[in-house]
Amino acid sequence: MSPTPPVPPVPRRSDATRAAILAAARDRFAADGYERATIRAIAKDASIDPSMVMRYFGNKEGLFAAAADFDLRMPDVSGLSHRELGIALVTHFLDRWEGDETLTALLRVGVTNPAGAERVQAIFQEQVAPIAAAVCPDTAPGRAAARAALVASQILGVAMSRYVLRFPPAAAMPREEVVAWLAPTVQRYLTAERP
Amino acid sequence: MSPTPPVPPVPRRSDATRAAILAAARDRFAADGYERATIRAIAKDASIDPSMVMRYFGNKEGLFAAAADFDLRMPDVSGLSHRELGIALVTHFLDRWEGDETLTALLRVGVTNPAGAERVQAIFQEQVAPIAAAVCPDTAPGRAAARAALVASQILGVAMSRYVLRFPPAAAMPREEVVAWLAPTVQRYLTAERP
DNA sequence: GTCTATAATTCGATAGAC
DNA sequence: GTCTATCGAATTATAGAC
């Protein structure tokens, strides 16, 4: 056996091509959903041949899985008051949603594709539940996950209304008003005693 | 000209066939979303020929529009206290969602199809906004629509988590606990002073 | 009213030249 | 690594016999 050298920081060769494909895939999945987003269209957006997409990612689901690996970049909320907590989280979610259409893509795909639904669930479970566990008053097993699911329900709902379905009243509502309405809700789901 | 007689209660001839197609369409749209729900599969479920679907509804979008004409059957909330209002509305929405998968279908289609998004918006706008207008404390134009959109965001979000994406913590949460958490939220969106 | 047959596209995926 | 060419399957929609 040859001694395996430590893996170099960038093992892949043509990372630029991969990145271009992934960026185009995120756009298309976000705009069209999983079914309507065709590999052909994604490849065209990336100025590359459709067969390259297959070569890099195997099949369409593999492409989506690679494009949907998403970090919510949840902020550090330790030391915040309950009131500040709700405002910080809602503001952060609005920032993330407006700054990166990957989340809209995730939501669109999650609705029509089981693998997409699992990705959405995993992302919120892994990244929001720890915050809930850190601040919620009850300690029984599964309670942090339940509170994280409540927060996710309100966040996903406003994202649906504002960015996916684009309800005129929701889409036109100023950011500050969305935060003012939703922050107490999120705060209560995380910190209130169980009703 | 022949004097037109008053339209009979059932002008269509084969209403049974239409109803069977619509029922099958609702099931398929709910289970698979707009793109994956094929006219062939819907016709097969209805034990009928695919071409009949085209004959009755013109095209796929016409079929969906007919299948998605939905009545939320909002209850009469006049005379309820603010506390009772939140409980009544959340309970009613959970009932509607669990008793008829058309709403899940609507959500699935609204995400990938502009016409579907308009239907979802119209349904919530037409049926929830009047309730908001009746109970909310501010009277400026558009405020009832904004409050209805807030309510819709929380209701759609919990429907997404529970019935579409099926987050385990949200799907496993007992109905009474969902009502207990969400009722104060809905109540506040409808009746609280503008923050 | 119902069905057969098929047109016209479009898609994911593969094979293979260079 | 990149591209051309194409297969096989599936779809919506139409035309027309009965």
CSV table of C-alpha atoms (C1' of nucleotides) in Angstrom, one decimal:
chain,number,residue,atom,x,y,z
A,1,MET,CA,0.0,0.0,0.0
A,2,SER,CA,1.1,3.5,-0.7
A,3,PRO,CA,0.9,5.8,2.3
A,4,THR,CA,-2.0,8.1,1.7
A,5,PRO,CA,-0.9,11.7,1.9
A,6,PRO,CA,-3.1,14.1,3.9
A,7,VAL,CA,-6.0,15.3,1.7
A,8,PRO,CA,-5.2,18.6,0.1
A,9,PRO,CA,-7.6,21.5,0.9
A,10,VAL,CA,-9.0,21.5,-2.6
A,11,PRO,CA,-9.2,18.0,-3.9
A,12,ARG,CA,-11.5,18.7,-6.9
A,13,ARG,CA,-10.0,20.0,-10.1
A,14,SER,CA,-12.5,22.2,-11.8
A,15,ASP,CA,-14.1,23.9,-8.9
A,16,ALA,CA,-15.1,26.9,-10.9
A,17,THR,CA,-17.3,24.8,-13.2
A,18,ARG,CA,-18.9,23.2,-10.2
A,19,ALA,CA,-19.6,26.5,-8.6
A,20,ALA,CA,-21.2,27.9,-11.7
A,21,ILE,CA,-23.5,24.9,-12.0
A,22,LEU,CA,-24.5,25.2,-8.4
A,23,ALA,CA,-25.2,28.9,-8.6
A,24,ALA,CA,-27.4,28.3,-11.7
A,25,ALA,CA,-29.1,25.4,-10.1
A,26,ARG,CA,-30.0,27.5,-7.0
A,27,ASP,CA,-31.5,30.1,-9.3
A,28,ARG,CA,-33.5,27.7,-11.3
A,29,PHE,CA,-34.8,25.6,-8.4
A,30,ALA,CA,-35.8,28.8,-6.7
A,31,ALA,CA,-37.6,30.2,-9.7
A,32,ASP,CA,-39.2,27.1,-11.0
A,33,GLY,CA,-39.3,24.4,-8.4
A,34,TYR,CA,-37.8,21.0,-8.6
A,35,GLU,CA,-39.9,19.6,-11.5
A,36,ARG,CA,-39.8,22.6,-13.9
A,37,ALA,CA,-36.1,23.3,-13.2
A,38,THR,CA,-34.5,21.3,-16.0
A,39,ILE,CA,-30.9,20.2,-16.2
A,40,ARG,CA,-30.8,21.7,-19.7
A,41,ALA,CA,-31.9,25.1,-18.5
A,42,ILE,CA,-29.5,25.0,-15.5
A,43,ALA,CA,-26.6,24.1,-17.9
A,44,LYS,CA,-27.6,26.8,-20.3
A,45,ASP,CA,-27.5,29.4,-17.4
A,46,ALA,CA,-24.1,28.1,-16.4
A,47,SER,CA,-22.9,28.3,-20.1
A,48,ILE,CA,-22.0,24.7,-20.0
A,49,ASP,CA,-23.1,21.4,-21.5
A,50,PRO,CA,-25.9,19.6,-19.9
A,51,SER,CA,-23.9,16.4,-19.8
A,52,MET,CA,-21.4,18.0,-17.5
A,53,VAL,CA,-24.1,18.4,-14.9
A,54,MET,CA,-24.6,14.7,-15.0
A,55,ARG,CA,-20.9,14.0,-14.9
A,56,TYR,CA,-20.4,16.1,-11.8
A,57,PHE,CA,-23.6,15.3,-9.8
A,58,GLY,CA,-24.7,12.0,-11.1
A,59,ASN,CA,-28.4,12.8,-11.5
A,60,LYS,CA,-30.9,15.5,-10.8
A,61,GLU,CA,-31.4,14.6,-7.1
A,62,GLY,CA,-27.7,14.7,-6.5
A,63,LEU,CA,-27.5,18.1,-8.1
A,64,PHE,CA,-30.3,19.4,-5.8
A,65,ALA,CA,-28.7,17.9,-2.7
A,66,ALA,CA,-25.4,19.6,-3.5
A,67,ALA,CA,-27.2,22.9,-4.2
A,68,ALA,CA,-29.3,22.8,-1.1
A,69,ASP,CA,-26.6,22.3,1.4
A,70,PHE,CA,-27.4,25.4,3.3
A,71,ASP,CA,-26.2,27.2,6.4
A,72,LEU,CA,-28.7,29.5,8.1
A,73,ARG,CA,-25.7,31.2,9.9
A,74,MET,CA,-27.7,31.6,13.1
A,75,PRO,CA,-26.4,34.4,15.2
A,76,ASP,CA,-25.1,34.1,18.7
A,77,VAL,CA,-28.0,34.9,21.0
A,78,SER,CA,-26.4,34.2,24.3
A,79,GLY,CA,-26.8,37.1,26.6
A,80,LEU,CA,-29.8,38.6,24.8
A,81,SER,CA,-32.9,39.5,26.7
A,82,HIS,CA,-36.1,37.7,25.7
A,83,ARG,CA,-37.3,40.7,23.9
A,84,GLU,CA,-34.0,41.2,22.0
A,85,LEU,CA,-34.1,37.5,21.2
A,86,GLY,CA,-37.3,37.6,19.2
A,87,ILE,CA,-36.2,40.8,17.3
A,88,ALA,CA,-32.7,39.3,16.6
A,89,LEU,CA,-34.1,36.1,15.2
A,90,VAL,CA,-36.8,37.5,13.0
A,91,THR,CA,-34.5,40.1,11.6
A,92,HIS,CA,-31.9,37.5,10.9
A,93,PHE,CA,-34.3,35.2,9.1
A,94,LEU,CA,-35.6,38.1,6.9
A,95,ASP,CA,-32.0,39.0,6.1
A,96,ARG,CA,-31.1,35.4,5.1
A,97,TRP,CA,-34.3,35.0,3.0
A,98,GLU,CA,-33.8,38.3,1.2
A,99,GLY,CA,-30.1,37.9,0.7
A,100,ASP,CA,-30.0,34.4,-0.8
A,101,GLU,CA,-32.7,32.8,-2.9
A,102,THR,CA,-31.5,29.3,-1.9
A,103,LEU,CA,-34.0,29.3,0.9
A,104,THR,CA,-36.8,30.0,-1.5
A,105,ALA,CA,-35.5,27.2,-3.7
A,106,LEU,CA,-35.5,24.9,-0.7
A,107,LEU,CA,-39.0,25.7,0.2
A,108,ARG,CA,-40.2,25.2,-3.4
A,109,VAL,CA,-38.5,21.9,-3.7
A,110,GLY,CA,-39.4,20.8,-0.2
A,111,VAL,CA,-43.1,21.1,-1.1
A,112,THR,CA,-42.9,18.9,-4.2
A,113,ASN,CA,-40.0,16.6,-3.4
A,114,PRO,CA,-39.5,14.2,-0.4
A,115,ALA,CA,-35.8,14.7,-0.4
A,116,GLY,CA,-36.3,18.4,-0.5
A,117,ALA,CA,-38.6,18.2,2.5
A,118,GLU,CA,-36.0,16.3,4.4
A,119,ARG,CA,-33.4,18.9,3.7
A,120,VAL,CA,-35.6,21.7,5.0
A,121,GLN,CA,-36.4,19.7,8.1
A,122,ALA,CA,-32.8,18.9,8.7
A,123,ILE,CA,-31.7,22.5,8.3
A,124,PHE,CA,-34.2,23.9,10.8
A,125,GLN,CA,-33.8,21.0,13.2
A,126,GLU,CA,-30.1,21.1,13.3
A,127,GLN,CA,-29.7,24.9,13.4
A,128,VAL,CA,-32.7,26.2,15.3
A,129,ALA,CA,-33.3,23.5,17.8
A,130,PRO,CA,-30.0,24.2,19.6
A,131,ILE,CA,-31.1,27.8,20.2
A,132,ALA,CA,-34.4,26.6,21.5
A,133,ALA,CA,-32.6,24.2,23.8
A,134,ALA,CA,-30.4,27.0,25.2
A,135,VAL,CA,-33.3,29.4,26.0
A,136,CYS,CA,-36.5,27.4,26.6
A,137,PRO,CA,-37.6,26.8,30.2
A,138,ASP,CA,-38.6,23.2,29.9
A,139,THR,CA,-36.1,20.4,29.8
A,140,ALA,CA,-38.1,17.3,28.9
A,141,PRO,CA,-36.7,15.4,25.9
A,142,GLY,CA,-38.1,16.6,22.6
A,143,ARG,CA,-39.4,19.9,23.9
A,144,ALA,CA,-36.6,22.0,22.3
A,145,ALA,CA,-37.4,20.3,19.0
A,146,ALA,CA,-41.1,21.1,19.4
A,147,ARG,CA,-40.4,24.8,20.1
A,148,ALA,CA,-38.0,25.0,17.2
A,149,ALA,CA,-40.8,23.5,15.0
A,150,LEU,CA,-43.2,26.3,16.2
A,151,VAL,CA,-40.6,28.9,15.4
A,152,ALA,CA,-40.0,27.3,12.0
A,153,SER,CA,-43.8,27.3,11.3
A,154,GLN,CA,-44.1,31.0,11.7
A,155,ILE,CA,-40.8,31.7,9.9
A,156,LEU,CA,-41.7,29.4,7.0
A,157,GLY,CA,-45.2,30.8,6.9
A,158,VAL,CA,-44.1,34.4,6.5
A,159,ALA,CA,-41.5,33.3,3.9
A,160,MET,CA,-44.2,31.6,2.0
A,161,SER,CA,-46.5,34.6,2.1
A,162,ARG,CA,-43.8,37.2,1.3
A,163,TYR,CA,-41.4,35.5,-1.0
A,164,VAL,CA,-43.0,32.4,-2.5
A,165,LEU,CA,-46.8,33.1,-2.9
A,166,ARG,CA,-46.2,36.9,-2.8
A,167,PHE,CA,-49.4,37.9,-1.1
A,168,PRO,CA,-49.6,41.6,-1.9
A,169,PRO,CA,-50.3,42.6,1.8
A,170,ALA,CA,-47.4,40.4,3.0
A,171,ALA,CA,-45.0,41.3,0.3
A,172,ALA,CA,-45.7,45.1,0.7
A,173,MET,CA,-45.4,45.1,4.5
A,174,PRO,CA,-42.3,47.0,5.6
A,175,ARG,CA,-39.6,44.9,7.2
A,176,GLU,CA,-39.8,46.8,10.5
A,177,GLU,CA,-43.5,46.0,10.7
A,178,VAL,CA,-43.0,42.3,10.0
A,179,VAL,CA,-40.4,42.3,12.8
A,180,ALA,CA,-42.6,44.1,15.2
A,181,TRP,CA,-45.5,41.7,14.7
A,182,LEU,CA,-43.5,38.5,14.6
A,183,ALA,CA,-40.8,39.0,17.2
A,184,PRO,CA,-43.2,38.6,20.2
A,185,THR,CA,-44.5,35.4,18.6
A,186,VAL,CA,-41.1,33.9,18.2
A,187,GLN,CA,-40.1,35.1,21.6
A,188,ARG,CA,-43.1,33.4,23.1
A,189,TYR,CA,-42.6,30.1,21.3
A,190,LEU,CA,-39.1,29.9,22.6
A,191,THR,CA,-39.3,31.3,26.1
A,192,ALA,CA,-42.9,31.1,27.4
A,193,GLU,CA,-44.0,28.4,29.8
A,194,ARG,CA,-45.7,25.5,28.1
A,195,PRO,CA,-49.4,26.5,27.8
B,1,MET,CA,-85.9,34.4,-30.0
B,2,SER,CA,-87.2,31.7,-27.7
B,3,PRO,CA,-87.8,33.0,-24.2
B,4,THR,CA,-85.0,31.6,-22.1
B,5,PRO,CA,-86.5,29.6,-19.2
B,6,PRO,CA,-85.0,30.1,-15.7
B,7,VAL,CA,-81.8,28.1,-15.5
B,8,PRO,CA,-82.4,24.7,-14.1
B,9,PRO,CA,-80.6,23.7,-10.9
B,10,VAL,CA,-78.3,21.3,-12.8
B,11,PRO,CA,-77.6,22.6,-16.2
B,12,ARG,CA,-74.7,20.2,-16.9
B,13,ARG,CA,-75.5,16.8,-18.1
B,14,SER,CA,-73.0,14.3,-16.8
B,15,ASP,CA,-72.3,15.9,-13.5
B,16,ALA,CA,-71.3,12.5,-12.0
B,17,THR,CA,-68.4,12.3,-14.4
B,18,ARG,CA,-67.3,15.8,-13.6
B,19,ALA,CA,-67.4,15.2,-9.9
B,20,ALA,CA,-65.4,12.0,-10.2
B,21,ILE,CA,-62.7,13.8,-12.2
B,22,LEU,CA,-62.6,16.7,-9.7
B,23,ALA,CA,-62.3,14.4,-6.7
B,24,ALA,CA,-59.5,12.5,-8.4
B,25,ALA,CA,-57.8,15.7,-9.4
B,26,ARG,CA,-57.9,17.0,-5.8
B,27,ASP,CA,-56.3,13.8,-4.6
B,28,ARG,CA,-53.6,13.7,-7.2
B,29,PHE,CA,-52.7,17.4,-7.0
B,30,ALA,CA,-52.5,17.1,-3.2
B,31,ALA,CA,-50.3,14.0,-3.3
B,32,ASP,CA,-48.0,14.9,-6.2
B,33,GLY,CA,-48.2,18.7,-6.8
B,34,TYR,CA,-49.1,20.4,-10.1
B,35,GLU,CA,-46.3,19.1,-12.3
B,36,ARG,CA,-46.3,15.4,-11.2
B,37,ALA,CA,-50.0,15.1,-11.2
B,38,THR,CA,-50.7,13.9,-14.7
B,39,ILE,CA,-54.0,14.0,-16.5
B,40,ARG,CA,-53.5,10.4,-17.3
B,41,ALA,CA,-53.2,9.4,-13.6
B,42,ILE,CA,-56.2,11.5,-12.6
B,43,ALA,CA,-58.3,10.0,-15.4
B,44,LYS,CA,-57.2,6.5,-14.3
B,45,ASP,CA,-58.2,7.2,-10.7
B,46,ALA,CA,-61.6,8.4,-11.9
B,47,SER,CA,-61.9,5.3,-14.1
B,48,ILE,CA,-62.3,7.4,-17.2
B,49,ASP,CA,-60.5,8.2,-20.4
B,50,PRO,CA,-57.8,11.0,-20.3
B,51,SER,CA,-59.4,12.7,-23.2
B,52,MET,CA,-62.6,13.3,-21.2
B,53,VAL,CA,-60.7,15.4,-18.8
B,54,MET,CA,-59.6,17.6,-21.7
B,55,ARG,CA,-63.1,17.7,-23.0
B,56,TYR,CA,-64.6,18.9,-19.7
B,57,PHE,CA,-61.9,21.3,-18.6
B,58,GLY,CA,-60.0,22.4,-21.7
B,59,ASN,CA,-56.5,21.9,-20.4
B,60,LYS,CA,-54.6,21.1,-17.2
B,61,GLU,CA,-54.8,24.6,-15.8
B,62,GLY,CA,-58.6,24.6,-16.3
B,63,LEU,CA,-58.8,21.4,-14.4
B,64,PHE,CA,-56.8,22.8,-11.6
B,65,ALA,CA,-58.8,26.0,-11.4
B,66,ALA,CA,-62.0,23.9,-11.2
B,67,ALA,CA,-60.6,21.6,-8.6
B,68,ALA,CA,-59.2,24.4,-6.5
B,69,ASP,CA,-62.3,26.4,-6.1
B,70,PHE,CA,-62.3,26.1,-2.4
B,71,ASP,CA,-64.5,27.3,0.5
B,72,LEU,CA,-62.8,27.7,3.8
B,73,ARG,CA,-66.3,27.7,5.5
B,74,MET,CA,-65.1,30.3,8.0
B,75,PRO,CA,-67.3,30.2,11.1
B,76,ASP,CA,-69.3,33.0,12.5
B,77,VAL,CA,-67.1,34.7,15.1
B,78,SER,CA,-69.4,37.6,16.0
B,79,GLY,CA,-70.0,37.7,19.7
B,80,LEU,CA,-66.8,35.8,20.6
B,81,SER,CA,-64.4,37.2,23.1
B,82,HIS,CA,-60.8,37.8,21.8
B,83,ARG,CA,-59.6,34.7,23.6
B,84,GLU,CA,-62.4,32.6,22.1
B,85,LEU,CA,-61.7,34.1,18.7
B,86,GLY,CA,-58.1,32.8,18.5
B,87,ILE,CA,-59.1,29.3,19.7
B,88,ALA,CA,-62.1,29.1,17.3
B,89,LEU,CA,-60.1,30.1,14.3
B,90,VAL,CA,-57.1,27.9,14.9
B,91,THR,CA,-59.3,24.9,15.7
B,92,HIS,CA,-61.3,25.6,12.5
B,93,PHE,CA,-58.3,25.8,10.3
B,94,LEU,CA,-56.9,22.5,11.7
B,95,ASP,CA,-60.3,20.9,11.1
B,96,ARG,CA,-60.4,22.1,7.5
B,97,TRP,CA,-56.8,21.0,6.8
B,98,GLU,CA,-57.2,17.6,8.2
B,99,GLY,CA,-60.7,17.0,6.7
B,100,ASP,CA,-59.9,17.9,3.2
B,101,GLU,CA,-56.6,17.5,1.4
B,102,THR,CA,-57.6,20.1,-1.2
B,103,LEU,CA,-55.9,22.7,0.9
B,104,THR,CA,-52.7,20.7,0.9
B,105,ALA,CA,-53.1,20.5,-2.9
B,106,LEU,CA,-53.6,24.2,-3.1
B,107,LEU,CA,-50.4,24.8,-1.2
B,108,ARG,CA,-48.4,22.4,-3.3
B,109,VAL,CA,-49.7,24.0,-6.5
B,110,GLY,CA,-49.3,27.5,-5.3
B,111,VAL,CA,-45.6,27.0,-4.8
B,112,THR,CA,-44.9,26.0,-8.4
B,113,ASN,CA,-47.7,27.6,-10.4
B,114,PRO,CA,-48.5,31.3,-10.6
B,115,ALA,CA,-52.2,30.6,-11.1
B,116,GLY,CA,-52.1,28.4,-8.0
B,117,ALA,CA,-50.5,31.1,-6.0
B,118,GLU,CA,-53.2,33.5,-7.0
B,119,ARG,CA,-55.9,31.0,-6.0
B,120,VAL,CA,-54.4,30.6,-2.5
B,121,GLN,CA,-54.1,34.3,-2.1
B,122,ALA,CA,-57.7,34.9,-3.3
B,123,ILE,CA,-59.1,32.3,-0.9
B,124,PHE,CA,-57.4,33.8,2.1
B,125,GLN,CA,-58.0,37.3,1.1
B,126,GLU,CA,-61.7,36.9,0.4
B,127,GLN,CA,-62.5,34.7,3.4
B,128,VAL,CA,-60.2,35.8,6.2
B,129,ALA,CA,-59.9,39.6,5.5
B,130,PRO,CA,-63.6,40.2,6.3
B,131,ILE,CA,-63.1,38.6,9.7
B,132,ALA,CA,-60.1,40.8,10.3
B,133,ALA,CA,-62.1,43.8,9.2
B,134,ALA,CA,-64.8,43.0,11.7
B,135,VAL,CA,-62.6,42.6,14.7
B,136,CYS,CA,-59.4,44.6,14.2
B,137,PRO,CA,-59.1,48.0,16.0
B,138,ASP,CA,-57.7,50.0,13.1
B,139,THR,CA,-59.7,51.2,10.2
B,140,ALA,CA,-57.2,52.6,7.8
B,141,PRO,CA,-57.5,51.1,4.2
B,142,GLY,CA,-55.6,47.9,3.8
B,143,ARG,CA,-55.1,47.2,7.4
B,144,ALA,CA,-57.6,44.4,7.5
B,145,ALA,CA,-55.8,42.8,4.6
B,146,ALA,CA,-52.5,43.2,6.3
B,147,ARG,CA,-53.8,41.5,9.5
B,148,ALA,CA,-55.4,38.7,7.4
B,149,ALA,CA,-52.0,38.2,5.8
B,150,LEU,CA,-50.3,37.8,9.2
B,151,VAL,CA,-52.9,35.3,10.2
B,152,ALA,CA,-52.5,33.5,6.9
B,153,SER,CA,-48.7,33.4,7.4
B,154,GLN,CA,-49.0,31.6,10.7
B,155,ILE,CA,-51.7,29.2,9.5
B,156,LEU,CA,-49.9,28.4,6.2
B,157,GLY,CA,-46.7,27.9,8.2
B,158,VAL,CA,-48.1,25.4,10.5
B,159,ALA,CA,-49.8,23.7,7.7
B,160,MET,CA,-46.5,23.5,5.8
B,161,SER,CA,-44.7,22.0,8.9
B,162,ARG,CA,-47.5,19.6,9.8
B,163,TYR,CA,-49.1,18.4,6.6
B,164,VAL,CA,-46.7,19.2,3.7
B,165,LEU,CA,-43.1,19.0,5.0
B,166,ARG,CA,-44.2,16.8,7.9
B,167,PHE,CA,-41.6,17.9,10.4
B,168,PRO,CA,-41.7,15.2,13.0
B,169,PRO,CA,-42.1,17.5,16.0
B,170,ALA,CA,-44.8,19.5,14.3
B,171,ALA,CA,-46.6,16.5,12.9
B,172,ALA,CA,-46.5,14.7,16.3
B,173,MET,CA,-47.7,17.6,18.3
B,174,PRO,CA,-51.2,17.0,19.7
B,175,ARG,CA,-54.0,19.2,18.3
B,176,GLU,CA,-54.7,20.8,21.6
B,177,GLU,CA,-51.1,21.9,22.0
B,178,VAL,CA,-51.1,23.4,18.6
B,179,VAL,CA,-54.2,25.3,19.4
B,180,ALA,CA,-52.8,26.4,22.8
B,181,TRP,CA,-49.6,27.8,21.2
B,182,LEU,CA,-51.2,29.4,18.1
B,183,ALA,CA,-54.4,30.8,19.4
B,184,PRO,CA,-52.8,33.7,21.2
B,185,THR,CA,-50.7,34.5,18.1
B,186,VAL,CA,-53.8,34.6,15.8
B,187,GLN,CA,-55.7,36.6,18.4
B,188,ARG,CA,-53.0,39.2,18.7
B,189,TYR,CA,-52.6,39.6,14.9
B,190,LEU,CA,-56.3,40.3,14.6
B,191,THR,CA,-57.1,42.3,17.7
B,192,ALA,CA,-53.9,43.9,19.1
B,193,GLU,CA,-53.1,47.5,18.6
B,194,ARG,CA,-50.7,48.1,15.7
B,195,PRO,CA,-47.2,47.7,17.2
C,1,DG,C1',-70.4,10.9,-24.9
C,2,DT,C1',-66.6,7.8,-25.0
C,3,DC,C1',-62.6,5.9,-26.7
C,4,DT,C1',-58.3,4.9,-30.0
C,5,DA,C1',-54.5,6.6,-32.1
C,6,DT,C1',-51.1,9.7,-32.5
C,7,DA,C1',-49.0,14.2,-33.1
C,8,DA,C1',-45.6,17.3,-31.1
C,9,DT,C1',-42.7,18.3,-27.3
C,10,DT,C1',-39.7,17.8,-23.7
C,11,DC,C1',-37.0,15.5,-20.3
C,12,DG,C1',-33.3,12.7,-18.0
C,13,DA,C1',-29.7,10.0,-19.1
C,14,DT,C1',-26.1,7.5,-22.0
C,15,DA,C1',-22.4,6.6,-25.5
C,16,DG,C1',-18.6,8.0,-27.5
C,17,DA,C1',-15.5,11.3,-30.4
C,18,DC,C1',-11.9,14.6,-29.5
D,1,DG,C1',-12.8,17.6,-19.4
D,2,DT,C1',-15.9,19.1,-22.9
D,3,DC,C1',-19.1,18.5,-26.3
D,4,DT,C1',-22.3,16.1,-30.1
D,5,DA,C1',-25.7,13.1,-30.9
D,6,DT,C1',-29.3,10.5,-29.6
D,7,DC,C1',-32.1,7.1,-27.0
D,8,DG,C1',-36.2,5.9,-24.5
D,9,DA,C1',-39.7,7.4,-21.9
D,10,DA,C1',-43.2,10.4,-20.5
D,11,DT,C1',-46.1,14.4,-21.1
D,12,DT,C1',-50.0,17.5,-23.0
D,13,DA,C1',-53.1,18.0,-26.5
D,14,DT,C1',-55.6,17.0,-30.9
D,15,DA,C1',-58.2,14.4,-34.6
D,16,DG,C1',-61.5,11.5,-35.6
D,17,DA,C1',-64.0,6.9,-35.5
D,18,DC,C1',-68.0,4.8,-33.2
